[in-house]
Tab-separated table of C-alpha atoms in Angstrom:
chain	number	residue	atom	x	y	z
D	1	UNK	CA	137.614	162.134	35.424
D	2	UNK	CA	139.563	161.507	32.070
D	3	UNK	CA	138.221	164.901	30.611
D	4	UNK	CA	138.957	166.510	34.009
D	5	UNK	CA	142.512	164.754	33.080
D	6	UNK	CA	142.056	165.490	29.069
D	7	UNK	CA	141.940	169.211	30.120
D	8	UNK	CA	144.938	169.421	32.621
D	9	UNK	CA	147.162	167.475	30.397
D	10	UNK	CA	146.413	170.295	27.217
D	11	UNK	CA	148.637	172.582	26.300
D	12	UNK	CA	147.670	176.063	27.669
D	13	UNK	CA	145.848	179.055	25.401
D	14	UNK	CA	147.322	182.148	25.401
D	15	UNK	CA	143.497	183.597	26.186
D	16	UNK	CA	143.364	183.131	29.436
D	17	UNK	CA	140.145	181.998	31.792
D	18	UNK	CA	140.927	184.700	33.810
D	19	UNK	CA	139.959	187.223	31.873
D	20	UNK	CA	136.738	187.676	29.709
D	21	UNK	CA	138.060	190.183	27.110
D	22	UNK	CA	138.011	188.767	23.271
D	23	UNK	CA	140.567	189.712	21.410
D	24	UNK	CA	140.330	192.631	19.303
D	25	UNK	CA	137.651	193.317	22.276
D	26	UNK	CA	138.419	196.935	24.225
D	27	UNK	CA	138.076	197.050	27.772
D	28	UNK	CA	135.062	199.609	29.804
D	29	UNK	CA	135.457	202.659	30.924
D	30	UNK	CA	137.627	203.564	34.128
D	31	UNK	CA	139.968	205.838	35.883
D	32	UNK	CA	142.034	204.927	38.729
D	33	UNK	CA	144.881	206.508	41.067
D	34	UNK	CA	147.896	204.782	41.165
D	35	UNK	CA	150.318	204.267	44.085
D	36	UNK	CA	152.183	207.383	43.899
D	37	UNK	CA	148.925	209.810	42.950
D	38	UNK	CA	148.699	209.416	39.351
D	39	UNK	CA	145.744	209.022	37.567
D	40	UNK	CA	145.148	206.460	34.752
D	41	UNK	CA	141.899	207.625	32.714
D	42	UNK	CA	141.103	204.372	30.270
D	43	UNK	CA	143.652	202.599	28.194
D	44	UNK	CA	144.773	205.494	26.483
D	45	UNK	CA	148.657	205.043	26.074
D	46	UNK	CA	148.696	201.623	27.778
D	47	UNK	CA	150.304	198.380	26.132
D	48	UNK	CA	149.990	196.065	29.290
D	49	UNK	CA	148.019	195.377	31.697
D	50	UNK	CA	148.453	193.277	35.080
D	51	UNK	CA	146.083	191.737	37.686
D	52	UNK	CA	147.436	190.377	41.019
D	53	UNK	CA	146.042	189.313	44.003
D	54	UNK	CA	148.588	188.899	47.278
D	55	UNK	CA	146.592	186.001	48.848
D	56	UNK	CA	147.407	184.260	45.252
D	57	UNK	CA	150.353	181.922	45.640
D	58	UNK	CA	150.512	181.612	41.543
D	59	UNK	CA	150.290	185.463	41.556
D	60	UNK	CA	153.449	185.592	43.625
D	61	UNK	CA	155.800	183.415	40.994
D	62	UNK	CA	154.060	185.271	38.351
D	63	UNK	CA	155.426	189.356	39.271
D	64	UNK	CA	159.258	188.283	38.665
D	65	UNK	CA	158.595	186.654	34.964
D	66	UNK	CA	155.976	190.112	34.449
D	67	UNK	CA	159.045	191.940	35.213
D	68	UNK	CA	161.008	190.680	32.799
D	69	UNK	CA	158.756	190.217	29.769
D	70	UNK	CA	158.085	194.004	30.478
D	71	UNK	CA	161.936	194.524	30.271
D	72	UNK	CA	162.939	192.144	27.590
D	73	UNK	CA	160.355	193.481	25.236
D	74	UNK	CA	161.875	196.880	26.405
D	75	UNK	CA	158.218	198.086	27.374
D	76	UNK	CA	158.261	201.482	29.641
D	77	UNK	CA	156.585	201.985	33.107
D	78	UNK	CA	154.433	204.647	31.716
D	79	UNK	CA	152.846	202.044	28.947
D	80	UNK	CA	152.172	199.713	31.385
D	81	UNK	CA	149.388	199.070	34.474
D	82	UNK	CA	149.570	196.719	37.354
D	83	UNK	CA	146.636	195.994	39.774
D	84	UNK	CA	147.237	194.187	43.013
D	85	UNK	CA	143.962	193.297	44.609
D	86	UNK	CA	143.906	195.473	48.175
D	87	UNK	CA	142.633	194.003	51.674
D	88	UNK	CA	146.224	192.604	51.733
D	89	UNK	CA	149.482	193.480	52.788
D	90	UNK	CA	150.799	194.446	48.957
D	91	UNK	CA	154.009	195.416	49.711
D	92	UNK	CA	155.734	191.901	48.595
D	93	UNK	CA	154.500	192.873	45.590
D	94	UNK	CA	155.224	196.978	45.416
D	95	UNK	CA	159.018	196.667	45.521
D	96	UNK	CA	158.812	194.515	42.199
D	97	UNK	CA	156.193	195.841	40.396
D	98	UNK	CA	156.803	199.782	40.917
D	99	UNK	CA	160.035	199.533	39.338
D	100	UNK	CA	158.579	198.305	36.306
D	101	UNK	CA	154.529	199.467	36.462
D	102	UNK	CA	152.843	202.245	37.635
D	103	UNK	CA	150.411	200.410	39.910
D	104	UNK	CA	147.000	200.446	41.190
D	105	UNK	CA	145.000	198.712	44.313
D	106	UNK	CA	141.862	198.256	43.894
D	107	UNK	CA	139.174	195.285	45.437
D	108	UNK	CA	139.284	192.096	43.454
D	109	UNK	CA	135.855	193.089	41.631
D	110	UNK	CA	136.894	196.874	41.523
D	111	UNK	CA	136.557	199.404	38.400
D	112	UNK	CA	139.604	198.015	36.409
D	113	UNK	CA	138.886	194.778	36.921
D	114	UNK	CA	135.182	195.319	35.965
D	115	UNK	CA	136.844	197.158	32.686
D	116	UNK	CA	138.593	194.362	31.697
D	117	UNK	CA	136.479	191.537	32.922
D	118	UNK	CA	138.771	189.650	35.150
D	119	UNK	CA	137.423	186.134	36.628
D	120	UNK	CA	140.233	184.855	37.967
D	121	UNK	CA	144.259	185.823	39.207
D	122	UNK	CA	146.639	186.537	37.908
D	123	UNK	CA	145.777	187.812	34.647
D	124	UNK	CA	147.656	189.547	31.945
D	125	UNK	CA	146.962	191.299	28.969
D	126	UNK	CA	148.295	193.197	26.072
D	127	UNK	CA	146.841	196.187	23.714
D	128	UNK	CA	147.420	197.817	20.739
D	129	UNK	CA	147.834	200.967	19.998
D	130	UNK	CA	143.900	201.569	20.126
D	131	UNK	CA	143.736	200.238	23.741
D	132	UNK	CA	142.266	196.697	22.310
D	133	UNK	CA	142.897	193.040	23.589
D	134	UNK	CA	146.175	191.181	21.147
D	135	UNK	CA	146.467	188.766	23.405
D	136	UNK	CA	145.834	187.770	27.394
D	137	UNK	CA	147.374	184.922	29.563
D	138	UNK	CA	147.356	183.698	32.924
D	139	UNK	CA	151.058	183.567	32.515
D	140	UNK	CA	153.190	186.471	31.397
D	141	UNK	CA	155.474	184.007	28.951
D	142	UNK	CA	152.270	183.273	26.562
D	143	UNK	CA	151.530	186.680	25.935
D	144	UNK	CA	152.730	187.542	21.895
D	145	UNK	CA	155.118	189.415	21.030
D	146	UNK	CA	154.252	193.274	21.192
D	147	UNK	CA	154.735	194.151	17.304
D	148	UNK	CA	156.282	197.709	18.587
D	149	UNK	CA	155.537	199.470	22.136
């Protein structure tokens, strides 16, 4: 009980449990079509990358602080990727996250999150340039900063 305690009372880590990904780590293989009938083919071009899940109550206060990282660190739609785990209505979730993502749905153990080893939601991640991990969070305020997007 007092490490169960120890470990609640911590300070959280910017790598997150949620995902597996080490950083400096790239993420598989995949393609995917997104909402409106694009096609995402691998991290090629992407600087962020977003797992939600609508059944996820966390997930839900998580899209609006996404949002604005995305737009504080002035980060465009096209750099950016946002899965929402389907078998749910995802449409709380669309309004939001279309506006600032171009977004995928996908099964909770789909293709992209096979790619970048996601246990748990949400989960968050950023890349450099060369499509590997800087940094990933279970919250969207401990990602770094992106050096340059």
């Amino acid at each position: 009980l007092r490490e169960h305690t120890a470990v609640l009372g911590s300070p959280p880590d910017r790598q997150s449990p949620a995902m597996g990904l080490e950083e400096g780590a790239a993420p598989g293989a995949f393609s995917a079509v997104t909402t409106n009938g694009g096609i995402v083919d691998g991290v090629a071009g992407l600087r962020v990358v977003a797992f939600f899940k609508t059944s996820c109550p966390i997930c839900a206060e998580r899209v609006a602080p996404f949002a604005g990282y995305l737009r504080e660190h002035r980060i465009g739609q096209d750099s950016v990727l946002a899965i929402v785990g389907a078998g749910f209505d995802g449409s709380p979730y669309l309004d939001q996250l279309t506006q600032v993502a171009r977004v995928c749905l996908e099964q909770e153990d789909g293709a992209l999150a096979k790619a970048f080893k996601v246990h748990g939601f949400p989960a968050f991640c950023l890349l450099d340039e060369n499509g590997a991990v800087i940094g990933s969070a279970a919250d969207p305020a401990l990602l770094p900063e992106p050096a340059s997007v």
